[in-house]
XYZ file of C-alpha atoms in Angstrom:
437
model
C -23.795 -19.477 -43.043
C -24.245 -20.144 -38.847
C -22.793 -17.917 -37.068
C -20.532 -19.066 -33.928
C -20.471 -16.983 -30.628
C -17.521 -16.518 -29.262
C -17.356 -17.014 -25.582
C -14.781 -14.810 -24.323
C -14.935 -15.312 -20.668
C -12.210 -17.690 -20.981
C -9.722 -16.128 -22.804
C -6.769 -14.631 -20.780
C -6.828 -10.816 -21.350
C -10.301 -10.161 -22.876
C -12.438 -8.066 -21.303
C -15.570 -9.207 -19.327
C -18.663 -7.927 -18.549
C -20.202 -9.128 -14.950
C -23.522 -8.822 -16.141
C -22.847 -11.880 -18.429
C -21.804 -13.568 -15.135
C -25.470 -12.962 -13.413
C -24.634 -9.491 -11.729
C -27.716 -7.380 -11.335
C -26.287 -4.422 -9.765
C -29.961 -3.475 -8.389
C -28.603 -2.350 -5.360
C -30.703 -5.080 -3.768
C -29.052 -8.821 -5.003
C -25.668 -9.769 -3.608
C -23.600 -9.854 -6.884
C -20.696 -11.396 -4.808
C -20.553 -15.124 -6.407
C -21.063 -13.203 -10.433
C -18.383 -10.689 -9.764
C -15.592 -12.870 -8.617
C -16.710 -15.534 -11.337
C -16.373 -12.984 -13.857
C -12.904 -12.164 -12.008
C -11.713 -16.130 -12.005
C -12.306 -16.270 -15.575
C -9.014 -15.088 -16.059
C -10.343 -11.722 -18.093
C -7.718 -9.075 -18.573
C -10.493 -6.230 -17.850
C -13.871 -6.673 -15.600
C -16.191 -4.094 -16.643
C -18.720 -2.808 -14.699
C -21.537 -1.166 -15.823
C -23.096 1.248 -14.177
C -24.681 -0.079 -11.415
C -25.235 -0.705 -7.723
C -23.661 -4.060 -6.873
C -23.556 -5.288 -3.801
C -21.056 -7.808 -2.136
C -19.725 -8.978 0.871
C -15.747 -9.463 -0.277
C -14.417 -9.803 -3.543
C -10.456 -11.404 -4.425
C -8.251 -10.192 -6.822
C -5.723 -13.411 -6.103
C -3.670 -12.975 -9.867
C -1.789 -11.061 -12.038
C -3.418 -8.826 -14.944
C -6.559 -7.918 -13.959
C -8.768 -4.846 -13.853
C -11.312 -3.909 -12.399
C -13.201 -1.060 -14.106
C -16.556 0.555 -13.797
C -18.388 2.897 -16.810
C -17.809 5.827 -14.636
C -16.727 6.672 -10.954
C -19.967 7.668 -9.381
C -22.126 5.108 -11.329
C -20.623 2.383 -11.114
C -20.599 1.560 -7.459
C -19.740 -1.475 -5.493
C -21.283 -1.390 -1.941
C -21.268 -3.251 1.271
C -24.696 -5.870 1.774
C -24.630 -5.519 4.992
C -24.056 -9.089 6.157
C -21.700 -12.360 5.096
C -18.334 -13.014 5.776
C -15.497 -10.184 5.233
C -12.096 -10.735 6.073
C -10.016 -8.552 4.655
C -11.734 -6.005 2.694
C -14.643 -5.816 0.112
C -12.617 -5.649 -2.755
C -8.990 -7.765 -1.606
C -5.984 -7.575 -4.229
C -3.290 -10.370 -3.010
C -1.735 -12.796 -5.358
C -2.647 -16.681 -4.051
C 0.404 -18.308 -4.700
C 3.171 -15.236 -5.349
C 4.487 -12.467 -3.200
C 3.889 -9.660 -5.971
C 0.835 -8.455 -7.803
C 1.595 -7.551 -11.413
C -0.704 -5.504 -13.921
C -3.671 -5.002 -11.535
C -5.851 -1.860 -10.559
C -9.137 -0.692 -10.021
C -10.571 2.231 -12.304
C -13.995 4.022 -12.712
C -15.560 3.083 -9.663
C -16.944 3.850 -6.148
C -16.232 0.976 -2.894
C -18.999 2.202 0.242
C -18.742 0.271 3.202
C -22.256 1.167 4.451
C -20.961 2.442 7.554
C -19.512 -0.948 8.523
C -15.828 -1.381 9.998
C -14.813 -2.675 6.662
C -11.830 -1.369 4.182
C -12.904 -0.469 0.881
C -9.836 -1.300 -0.869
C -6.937 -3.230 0.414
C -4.065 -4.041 -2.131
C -1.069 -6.615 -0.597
C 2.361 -6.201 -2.754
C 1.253 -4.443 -6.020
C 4.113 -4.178 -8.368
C 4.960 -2.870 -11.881
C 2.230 -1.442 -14.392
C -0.423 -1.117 -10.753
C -3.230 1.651 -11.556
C -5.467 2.186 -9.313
C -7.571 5.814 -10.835
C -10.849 7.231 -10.343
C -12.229 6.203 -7.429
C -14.238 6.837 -4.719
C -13.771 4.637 -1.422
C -16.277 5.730 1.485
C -18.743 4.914 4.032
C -16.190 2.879 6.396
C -15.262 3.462 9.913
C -11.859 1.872 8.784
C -9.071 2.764 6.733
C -10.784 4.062 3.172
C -7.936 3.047 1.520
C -5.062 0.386 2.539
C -1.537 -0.457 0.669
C 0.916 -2.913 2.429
C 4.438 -4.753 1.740
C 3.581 -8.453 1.625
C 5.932 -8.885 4.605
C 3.241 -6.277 6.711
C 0.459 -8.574 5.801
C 1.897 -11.923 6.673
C 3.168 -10.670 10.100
C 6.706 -10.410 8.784
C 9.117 -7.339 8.105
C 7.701 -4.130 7.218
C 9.715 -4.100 4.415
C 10.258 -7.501 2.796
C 8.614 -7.785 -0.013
C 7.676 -4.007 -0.483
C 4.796 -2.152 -2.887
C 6.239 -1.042 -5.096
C 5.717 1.899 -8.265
C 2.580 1.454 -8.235
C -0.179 5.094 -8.912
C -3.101 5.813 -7.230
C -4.757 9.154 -9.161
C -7.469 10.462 -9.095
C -9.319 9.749 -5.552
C -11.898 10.648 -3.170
C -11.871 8.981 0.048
C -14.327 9.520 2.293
C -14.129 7.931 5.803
C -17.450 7.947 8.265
C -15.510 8.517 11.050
C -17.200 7.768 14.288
C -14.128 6.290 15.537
C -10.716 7.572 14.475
C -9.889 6.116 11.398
C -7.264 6.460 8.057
C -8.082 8.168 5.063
C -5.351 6.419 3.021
C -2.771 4.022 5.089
C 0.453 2.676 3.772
C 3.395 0.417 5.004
C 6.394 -0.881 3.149
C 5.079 1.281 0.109
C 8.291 2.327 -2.369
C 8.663 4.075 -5.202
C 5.023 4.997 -5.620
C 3.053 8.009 -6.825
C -0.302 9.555 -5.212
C -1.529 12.014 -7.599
C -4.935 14.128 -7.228
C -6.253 12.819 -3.842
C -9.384 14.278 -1.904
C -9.541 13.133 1.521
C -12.082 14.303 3.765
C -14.105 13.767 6.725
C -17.401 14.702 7.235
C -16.983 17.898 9.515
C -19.489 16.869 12.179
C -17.231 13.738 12.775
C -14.430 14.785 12.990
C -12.510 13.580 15.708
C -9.396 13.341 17.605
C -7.152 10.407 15.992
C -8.459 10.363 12.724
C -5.339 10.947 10.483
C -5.686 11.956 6.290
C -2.584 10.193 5.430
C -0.675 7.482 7.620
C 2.669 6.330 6.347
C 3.724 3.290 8.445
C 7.192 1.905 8.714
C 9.530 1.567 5.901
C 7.451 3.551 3.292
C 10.474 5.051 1.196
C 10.762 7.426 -2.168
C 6.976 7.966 -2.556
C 5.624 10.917 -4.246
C 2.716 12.805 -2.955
C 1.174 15.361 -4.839
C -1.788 17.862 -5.217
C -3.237 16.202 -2.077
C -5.974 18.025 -0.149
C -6.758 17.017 3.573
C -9.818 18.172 5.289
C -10.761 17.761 8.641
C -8.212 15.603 9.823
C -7.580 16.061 13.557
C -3.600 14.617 11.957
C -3.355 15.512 8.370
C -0.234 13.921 7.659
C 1.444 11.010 9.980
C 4.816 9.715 9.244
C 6.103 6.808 11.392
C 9.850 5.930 12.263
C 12.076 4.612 8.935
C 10.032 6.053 6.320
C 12.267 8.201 4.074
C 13.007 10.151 1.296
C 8.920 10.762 0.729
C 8.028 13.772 -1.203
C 5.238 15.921 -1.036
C 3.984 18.685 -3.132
C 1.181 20.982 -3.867
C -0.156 19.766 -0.493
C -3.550 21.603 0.882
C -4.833 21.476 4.556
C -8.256 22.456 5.492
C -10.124 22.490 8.704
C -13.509 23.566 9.343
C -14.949 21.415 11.803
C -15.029 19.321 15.037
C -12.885 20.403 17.653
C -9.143 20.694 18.088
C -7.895 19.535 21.583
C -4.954 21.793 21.420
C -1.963 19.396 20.532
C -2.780 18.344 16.920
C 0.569 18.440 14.669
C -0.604 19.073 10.889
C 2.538 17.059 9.668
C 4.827 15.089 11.524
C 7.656 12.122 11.082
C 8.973 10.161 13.302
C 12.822 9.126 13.612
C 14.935 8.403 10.353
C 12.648 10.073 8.202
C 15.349 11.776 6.181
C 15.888 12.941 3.451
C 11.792 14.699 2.996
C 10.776 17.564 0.660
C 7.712 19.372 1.923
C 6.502 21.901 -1.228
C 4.204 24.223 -1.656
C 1.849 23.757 1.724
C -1.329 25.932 1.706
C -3.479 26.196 4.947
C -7.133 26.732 5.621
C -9.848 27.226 8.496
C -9.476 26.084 11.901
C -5.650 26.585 12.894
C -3.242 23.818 14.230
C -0.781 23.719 16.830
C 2.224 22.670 15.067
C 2.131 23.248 11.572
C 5.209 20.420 10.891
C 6.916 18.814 13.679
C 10.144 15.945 12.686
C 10.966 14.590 15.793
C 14.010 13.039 17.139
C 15.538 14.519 19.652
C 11.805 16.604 20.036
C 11.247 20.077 20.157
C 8.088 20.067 22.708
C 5.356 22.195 22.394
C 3.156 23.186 25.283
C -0.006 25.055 25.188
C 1.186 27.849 26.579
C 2.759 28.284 23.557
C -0.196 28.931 21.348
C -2.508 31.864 21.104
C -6.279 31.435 20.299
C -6.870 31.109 16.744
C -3.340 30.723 15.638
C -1.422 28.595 13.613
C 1.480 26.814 15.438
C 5.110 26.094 14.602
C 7.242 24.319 12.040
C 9.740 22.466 14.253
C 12.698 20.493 13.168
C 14.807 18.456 15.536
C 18.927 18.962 15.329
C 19.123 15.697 14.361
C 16.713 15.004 11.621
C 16.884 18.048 10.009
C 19.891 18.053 7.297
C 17.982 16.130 5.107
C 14.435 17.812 5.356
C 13.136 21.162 3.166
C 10.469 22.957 3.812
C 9.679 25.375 0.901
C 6.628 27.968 -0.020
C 3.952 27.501 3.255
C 1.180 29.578 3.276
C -1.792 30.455 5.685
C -4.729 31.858 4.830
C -7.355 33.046 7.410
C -6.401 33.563 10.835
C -3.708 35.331 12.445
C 0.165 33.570 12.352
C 1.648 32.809 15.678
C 5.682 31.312 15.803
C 6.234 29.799 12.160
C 9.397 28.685 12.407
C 12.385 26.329 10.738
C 14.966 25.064 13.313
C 17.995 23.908 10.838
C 21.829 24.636 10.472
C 20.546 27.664 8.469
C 17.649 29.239 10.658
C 15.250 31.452 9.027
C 12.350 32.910 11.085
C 8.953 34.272 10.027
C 6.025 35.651 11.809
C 7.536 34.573 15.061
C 6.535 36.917 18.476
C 9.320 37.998 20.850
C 9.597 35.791 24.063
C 10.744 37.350 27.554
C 14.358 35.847 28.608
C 14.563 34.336 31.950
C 14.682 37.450 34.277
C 18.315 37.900 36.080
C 20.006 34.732 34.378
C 23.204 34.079 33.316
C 22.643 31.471 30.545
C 18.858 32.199 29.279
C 17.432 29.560 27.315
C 17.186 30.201 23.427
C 15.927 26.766 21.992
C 12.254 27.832 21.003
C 12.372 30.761 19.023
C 14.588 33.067 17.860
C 13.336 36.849 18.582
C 14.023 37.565 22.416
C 13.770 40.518 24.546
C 15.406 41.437 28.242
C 13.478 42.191 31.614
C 16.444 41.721 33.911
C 15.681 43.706 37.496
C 19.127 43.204 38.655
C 22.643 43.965 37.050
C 23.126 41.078 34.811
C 25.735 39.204 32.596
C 25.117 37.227 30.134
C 27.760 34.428 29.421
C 25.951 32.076 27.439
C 22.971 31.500 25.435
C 21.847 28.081 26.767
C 19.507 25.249 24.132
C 21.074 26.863 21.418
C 22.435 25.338 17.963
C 25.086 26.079 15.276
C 23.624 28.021 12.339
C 20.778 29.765 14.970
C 20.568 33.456 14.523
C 18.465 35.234 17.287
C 17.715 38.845 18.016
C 17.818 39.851 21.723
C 15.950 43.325 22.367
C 17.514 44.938 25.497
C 14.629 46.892 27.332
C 16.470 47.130 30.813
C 19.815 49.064 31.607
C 20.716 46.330 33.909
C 21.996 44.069 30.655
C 26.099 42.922 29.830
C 27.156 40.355 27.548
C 30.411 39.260 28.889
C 32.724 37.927 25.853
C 34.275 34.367 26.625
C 34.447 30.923 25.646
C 30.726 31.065 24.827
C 30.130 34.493 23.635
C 32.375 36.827 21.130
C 30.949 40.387 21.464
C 32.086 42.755 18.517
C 34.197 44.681 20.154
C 36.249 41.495 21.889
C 35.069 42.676 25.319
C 32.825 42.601 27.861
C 29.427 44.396 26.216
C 27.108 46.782 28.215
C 23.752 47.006 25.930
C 22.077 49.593 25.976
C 18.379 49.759 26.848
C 15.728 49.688 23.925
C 18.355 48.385 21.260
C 18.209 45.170 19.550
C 21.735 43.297 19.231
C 22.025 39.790 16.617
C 23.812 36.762 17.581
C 24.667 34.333 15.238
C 25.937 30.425 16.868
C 28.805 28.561 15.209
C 31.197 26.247 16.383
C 29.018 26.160 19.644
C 29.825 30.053 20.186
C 27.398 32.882 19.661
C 28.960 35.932 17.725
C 27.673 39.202 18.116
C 26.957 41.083 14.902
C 25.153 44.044 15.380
């Protein structure tokens, strides 16, 4: 009996091997024209075997359809160095619909070659999305890119969102000779990011180049067990991205050179609700550890010792909905970690002189405080200050009286002379500072 072969490259779902479309993956032919015939043949899976294939761009323009490779670090898809790219080497948009169903990428590396080219740009995934196991390097450019379909056709940031959608399991790798994204994400909702390496080759690193960059109206995504290395700007949050999540999240420095103002996390306006968890620091320090800024708390460099880690600064008006739980440091020395919210708590902070001889010293950057007055002075008022602040103020002159009044309620409903080398707690509610101790 003759047997019949079964040509599978047409069937809808069946899986696909782009050798049987002509790919060579000798690391020398440009597979471009197999691979995306292999992709048009409307086969549920493209397999990749291990291999080194290279393209110029490749479209994913459809629903249900995945790209995998035998294995992550054999399978590899890589830039030929010429020919027409104008998105991305490997492109996921849908040609006719705003949403891409069912797609991902698994099992395989995406190098640029060094060229200004993204890896891996996906437009509008939706439901059942899976990108896992990948390694996206070699690109001065954003390693890897996720936008709302509104971002990529010029409109709203968030018509036509991405939408839960995982990306596990990734390495990405940026050559950064100019500052560039690790991973790079507007109008992204509902989303997880699960296992992520992203790291910079330590003798580029550079000011500008940020680990993770969530643009506008990224909302509800989680982030977690995330390590950034050698980002000048770990983590970037623009305006009217909210209710993000991250946890287990790991920061390491080591090399290049800090210029002195680099914030390890920080959001822009609207931002709330966040949830930072569980944030563990490494190598070369930063200035502010975690800055949310509205109404901003500045920073100046006068402000930070050699070899010190920074600040955690929330603004009055975006804090209610932010929490930042379980931060450690390992390494250097820990200069002014600090939470500004309606309940202040304050670690590791050093004391800062009060303005000498005033009547309304300034209390809005820390909360430990100590006197140097030269001349008999009362306090009336702790100026910069907000409800829920607690500070200590550590008399060291005998020149110090808190006067009780509309701003200040001493305990013993007078006028207070403090006595030198004693410490005395204020707590601030209802925009008056009560003495305590």
């Amino acid at each position: 009996m003759a047997l019949t072969k079964v040509n599978t490259r047409m069937i809808d779902g069946a899986t696909v091997n782009v050798k049987d479309f002509g790919a060579v993956g000798d690391g020398v032919t440009n597979d471009t024209t197999a691979i995306q015939a292999a992709i048009d043949s409307g086969a549920g899976t493209v397999y990749f075997p291990n291999g080194n294939y290279m393209i110029t761009q490749i479209n994913v323009n459809r629903d249900a359809c995945i790209l995998q490779g035998e294995c992550s670090r054999g399978a590899v898809l890589d830039y030929i160095g010429s020919g027409t790219v104008t998105d991305a080497l490997v492109f996921f948009k849908h040609s006719s619909n705003n949403y891409l169903f069912s797609v991902g990428v698994k099992n395989l590396s995406i190098r640029s070659s060094g060229s200004n080219y993204i890896p891996l740009y996906v437009v509008g995934p939706q439901e059942n999305c899976v990108f896992d196991d990948l390694v996206l390097s070699k690109t001065t450019n954003d390693c890897l890119k996720v936008v709302s379909y509104g971002n990529y056709t010029g409109g709203a940031d968030g018509t036509t969102p991405a939408h839960q959608s995982q990306f596990s399991n990734l390495h990405l790798i940026p050559d950064a000779t100019t500052p560039t994204n690790g991973l790079k994400l507007i109008g992204v909702h509902n989303c997880l990011f699960f296992n992520i390496t992203c790291d910079v080759p330590n003798t580029n690193a550079l000011f500008g180049d940020i680990g993770i960059s969530l643009g506008n109206e990224c909302f509800n995504n989680t982030f977690t067990q995330i390590h950034l290395e050698d980002f000048e700007q770990p983590v970037v949050i623009a305006n009217q991205s909210r209710g993000n999540r991250f946890i287990n999240l790991s920061i390491h420095a080591s090399g290049g050179t800090l210029v002195g103002t680099e914030t390890a996390i920080s959001a822009g306006t609207n931002c709330v609700p966040m949830s930072i968890e569980d944030i563990r620091f490494t190598g070369t320090v930063y200035n502010t550890v975690f800055s949310c800024t509205s109404s901003p708390i500045t920073v100046s460099a006068s402000d930070v010792v050699n070899n010190r880690y920074g600040r955690i600064a929330l603004t009055q008006t975006d804090n209610n909905g932010v929490s930042v739980n379980r931060v450690s440091f390992e390494g250097d020395h820990i200069n002014d970690v600090r939470i500004l919210t309606k309940h202040t708590n304050v670690y590791y902070q050093p004391e800062r002189t009060l303005t000498a001889n005033s009547s309304t010293p300034a209390v809005n950057d820390r909360n430990v405080f100590k006197t140097a007055n030269t001349s008999a002075t009362t306090i009336v008022n702790f100026a910069s200050g907000q409800n829920g602040q607690c500070i200590d103020v550590i008399v060291l002159d005998s020149n110090t009286t808190f006067q009780n009044g509309s701003f200040i309620k001493t305990k013993t409903g007078a006028n207070f002379s403090a006595t030198q080398n004693v410490a005395y707690r204020f707590i601030r509610a209802g925009n008056k500072w009560y003495m305590t101790d």
